Tab-separated table of C-alpha atoms in Angstrom:
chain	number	residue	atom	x	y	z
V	1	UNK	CA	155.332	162.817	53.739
V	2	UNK	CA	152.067	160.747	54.991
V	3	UNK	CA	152.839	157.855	56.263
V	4	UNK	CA	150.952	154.891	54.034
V	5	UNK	CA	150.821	150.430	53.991
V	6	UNK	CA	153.464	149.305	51.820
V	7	UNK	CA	153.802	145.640	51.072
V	8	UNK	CA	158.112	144.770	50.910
V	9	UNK	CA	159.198	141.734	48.855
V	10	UNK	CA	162.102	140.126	49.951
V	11	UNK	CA	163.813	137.478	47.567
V	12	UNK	CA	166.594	135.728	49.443
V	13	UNK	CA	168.678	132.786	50.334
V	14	UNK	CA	166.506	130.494	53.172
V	15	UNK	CA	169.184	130.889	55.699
V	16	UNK	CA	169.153	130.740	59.409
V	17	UNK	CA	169.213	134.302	61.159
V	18	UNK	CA	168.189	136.326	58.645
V	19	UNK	CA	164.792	136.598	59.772
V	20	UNK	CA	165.730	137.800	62.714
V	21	UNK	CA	168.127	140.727	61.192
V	22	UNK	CA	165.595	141.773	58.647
V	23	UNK	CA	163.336	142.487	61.659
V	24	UNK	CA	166.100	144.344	63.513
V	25	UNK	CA	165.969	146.741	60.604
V	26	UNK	CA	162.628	147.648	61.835
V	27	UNK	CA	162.994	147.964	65.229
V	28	UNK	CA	165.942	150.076	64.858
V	29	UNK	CA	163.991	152.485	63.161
V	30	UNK	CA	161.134	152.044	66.202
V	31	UNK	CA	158.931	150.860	62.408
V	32	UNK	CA	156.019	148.047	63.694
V	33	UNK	CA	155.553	145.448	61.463
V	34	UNK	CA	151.614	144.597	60.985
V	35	UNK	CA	152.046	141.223	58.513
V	36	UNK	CA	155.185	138.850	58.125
V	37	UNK	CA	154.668	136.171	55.366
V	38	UNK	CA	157.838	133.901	54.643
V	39	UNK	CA	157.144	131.352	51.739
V	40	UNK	CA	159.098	129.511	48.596
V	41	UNK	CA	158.815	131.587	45.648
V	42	UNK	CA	158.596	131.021	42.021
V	43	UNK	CA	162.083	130.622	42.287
V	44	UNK	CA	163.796	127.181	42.995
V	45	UNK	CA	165.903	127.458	46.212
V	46	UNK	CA	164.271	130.677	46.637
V	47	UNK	CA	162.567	131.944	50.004
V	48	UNK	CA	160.421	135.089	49.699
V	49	UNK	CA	159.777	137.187	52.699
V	50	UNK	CA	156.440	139.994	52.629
V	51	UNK	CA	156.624	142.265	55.068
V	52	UNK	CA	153.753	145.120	55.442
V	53	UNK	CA	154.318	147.949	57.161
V	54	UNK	CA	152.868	151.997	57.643
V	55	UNK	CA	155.202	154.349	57.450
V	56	UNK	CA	156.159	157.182	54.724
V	57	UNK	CA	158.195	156.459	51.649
V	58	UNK	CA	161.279	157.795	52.011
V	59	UNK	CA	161.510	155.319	55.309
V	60	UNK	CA	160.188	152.083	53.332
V	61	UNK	CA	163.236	153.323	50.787
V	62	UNK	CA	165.750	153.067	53.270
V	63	UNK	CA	164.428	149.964	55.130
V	64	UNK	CA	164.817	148.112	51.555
V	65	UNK	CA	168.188	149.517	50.871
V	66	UNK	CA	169.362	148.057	54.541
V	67	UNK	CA	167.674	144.646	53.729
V	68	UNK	CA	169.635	144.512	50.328
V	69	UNK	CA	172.834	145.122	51.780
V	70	UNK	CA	172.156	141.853	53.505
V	71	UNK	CA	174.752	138.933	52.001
V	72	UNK	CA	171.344	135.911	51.451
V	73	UNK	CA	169.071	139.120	50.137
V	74	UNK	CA	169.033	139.153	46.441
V	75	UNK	CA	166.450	141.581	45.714
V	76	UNK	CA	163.954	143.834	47.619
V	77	UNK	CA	160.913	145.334	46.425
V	78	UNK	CA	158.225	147.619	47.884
V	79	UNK	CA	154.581	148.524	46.450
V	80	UNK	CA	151.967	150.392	47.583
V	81	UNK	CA	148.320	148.631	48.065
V	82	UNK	CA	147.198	149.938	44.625
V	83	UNK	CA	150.434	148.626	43.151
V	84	UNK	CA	149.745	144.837	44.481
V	85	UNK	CA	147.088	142.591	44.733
V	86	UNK	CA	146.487	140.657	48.235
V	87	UNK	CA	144.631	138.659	50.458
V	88	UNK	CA	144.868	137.376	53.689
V	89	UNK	CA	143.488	133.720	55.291
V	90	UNK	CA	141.538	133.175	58.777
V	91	UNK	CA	140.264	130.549	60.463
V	92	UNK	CA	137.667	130.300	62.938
V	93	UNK	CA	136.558	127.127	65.384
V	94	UNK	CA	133.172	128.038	66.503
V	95	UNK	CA	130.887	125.151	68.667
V	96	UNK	CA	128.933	122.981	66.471
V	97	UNK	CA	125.846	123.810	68.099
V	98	UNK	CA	125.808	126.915	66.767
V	99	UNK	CA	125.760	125.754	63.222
V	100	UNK	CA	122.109	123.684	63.876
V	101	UNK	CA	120.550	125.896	66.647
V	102	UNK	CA	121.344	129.625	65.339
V	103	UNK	CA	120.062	129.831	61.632
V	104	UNK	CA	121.872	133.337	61.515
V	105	UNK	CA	124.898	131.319	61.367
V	106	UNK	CA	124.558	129.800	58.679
V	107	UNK	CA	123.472	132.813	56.476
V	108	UNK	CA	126.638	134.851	57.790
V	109	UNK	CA	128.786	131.797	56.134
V	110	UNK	CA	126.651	131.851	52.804
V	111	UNK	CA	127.212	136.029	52.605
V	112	UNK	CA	130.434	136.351	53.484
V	113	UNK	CA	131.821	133.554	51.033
V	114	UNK	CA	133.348	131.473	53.582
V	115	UNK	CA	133.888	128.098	53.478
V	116	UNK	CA	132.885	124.803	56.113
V	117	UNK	CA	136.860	123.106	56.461
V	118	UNK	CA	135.073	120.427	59.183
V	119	UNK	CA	132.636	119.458	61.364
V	120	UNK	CA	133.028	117.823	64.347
V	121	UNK	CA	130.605	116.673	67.212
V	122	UNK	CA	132.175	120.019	69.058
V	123	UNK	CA	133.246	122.262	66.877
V	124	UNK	CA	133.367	123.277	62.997
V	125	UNK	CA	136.101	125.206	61.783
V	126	UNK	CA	135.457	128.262	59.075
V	127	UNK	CA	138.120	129.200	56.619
V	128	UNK	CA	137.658	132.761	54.964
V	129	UNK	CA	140.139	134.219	52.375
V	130	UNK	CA	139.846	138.275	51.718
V	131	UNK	CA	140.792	141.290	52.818
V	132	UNK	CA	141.927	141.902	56.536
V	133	UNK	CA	138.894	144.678	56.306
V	134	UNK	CA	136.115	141.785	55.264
V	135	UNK	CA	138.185	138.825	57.728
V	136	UNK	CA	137.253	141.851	60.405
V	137	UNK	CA	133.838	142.095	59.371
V	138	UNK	CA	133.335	138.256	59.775
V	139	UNK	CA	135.141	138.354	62.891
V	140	UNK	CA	132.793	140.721	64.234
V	141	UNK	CA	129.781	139.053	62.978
V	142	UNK	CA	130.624	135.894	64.969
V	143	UNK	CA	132.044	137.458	68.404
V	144	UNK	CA	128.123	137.712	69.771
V	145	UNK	CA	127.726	133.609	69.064
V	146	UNK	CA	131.483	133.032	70.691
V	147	UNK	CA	134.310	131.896	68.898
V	148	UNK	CA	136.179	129.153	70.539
V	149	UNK	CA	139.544	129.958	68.466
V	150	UNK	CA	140.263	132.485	65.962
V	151	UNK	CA	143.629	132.673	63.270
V	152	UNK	CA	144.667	135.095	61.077
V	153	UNK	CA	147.514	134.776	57.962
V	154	UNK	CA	149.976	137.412	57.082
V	155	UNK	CA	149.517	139.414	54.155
V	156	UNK	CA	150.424	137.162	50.769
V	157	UNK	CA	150.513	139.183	47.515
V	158	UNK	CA	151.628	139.948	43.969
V	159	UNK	CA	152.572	143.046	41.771
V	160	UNK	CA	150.372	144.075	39.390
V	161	UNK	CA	153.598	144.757	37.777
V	162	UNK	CA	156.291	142.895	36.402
V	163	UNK	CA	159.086	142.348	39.281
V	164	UNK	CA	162.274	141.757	37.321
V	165	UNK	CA	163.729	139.374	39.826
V	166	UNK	CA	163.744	135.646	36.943
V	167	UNK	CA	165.957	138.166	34.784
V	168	UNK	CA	168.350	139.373	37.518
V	169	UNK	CA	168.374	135.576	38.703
V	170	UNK	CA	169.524	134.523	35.027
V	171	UNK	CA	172.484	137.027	34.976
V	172	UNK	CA	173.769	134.856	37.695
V	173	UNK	CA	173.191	131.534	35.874
């Protein structure tokens, strides 16, 4: 088996510690994790963890049984890229000089769909939502004018499919 990105859902109780299990479940199996997103869900009382990692299939399986056995988890989920749909945020603090002096500048925030959060007398901040391949690209289109501070999000997503965790919720109701 290749190893591929897999995006894991995590529905659970918001409870101290568990964060720092889940991730033990990784390290165990020597598994890096490149994104950690924890956020409410569409569920009241509801945390939702999403975890992306590269490894094969039959691992990701056998991560997400480990993080159901859990006591808070109440369900786990894993997708492949094609099976989700996901972005990721940056922000970037860049001198304000650079936004009147260097035309270029300016263009590179038209093109790549970014968006001006503020200006200052020092700096302006950039805010760009996409893919970690076009947050790259922009990344690397700003490095020769010098960016003062640079922040990326971890991966947020959805299924393209249904994820049947309202109905298991209401069998508990």
């Amino acid at each position: 088996m290749e190893d591929k990105t897999f995006t894991i859902s995590v529905y659970s109780e918001n409870n101290v510690g568990l964060l720092n299990r889940i991730s033990g479940i990784f390290l165990k199996r020597h598994i890096n994790i490149l994104s950690l997103n924890v956020s409410e869900s569409e569920i009241e009382n509801v945390s939702r963890f999403i975890i992306v990692v590269n490894t094969t299939e039959k691992w990701v399986q056998n991560i997400v049984g480990q993080i159901e056995k859990q006591i808070e988890v109440i369900k786990a989920f894993y997708h492949t890229d094609e099976e989700t749909i996901f972005l990721e945020n940056a922000l970037f603090k860049i001198a304000s000089s650079l936004l009147f002096d260097e035309k270029q500048i300016q263009n590179i925030i038209k093109e790549s769909q970014s968006t001006i959060v503020t200006v200052s007398r020092d700096f302006f901040v950039i805010s760009k939502s996409g893919r970690r391949s076009e947050i790259e690209e922009l990344y690397q289109k700003f490095k020769p004018y010098g960016i003062m501070q640079f922040v990326r999000s971890g991966r947020i997503s959805v299924s393209k499919q249904k994820m049947e965790i309202s109905s298991l919720l209401e069998t508990f109701e």
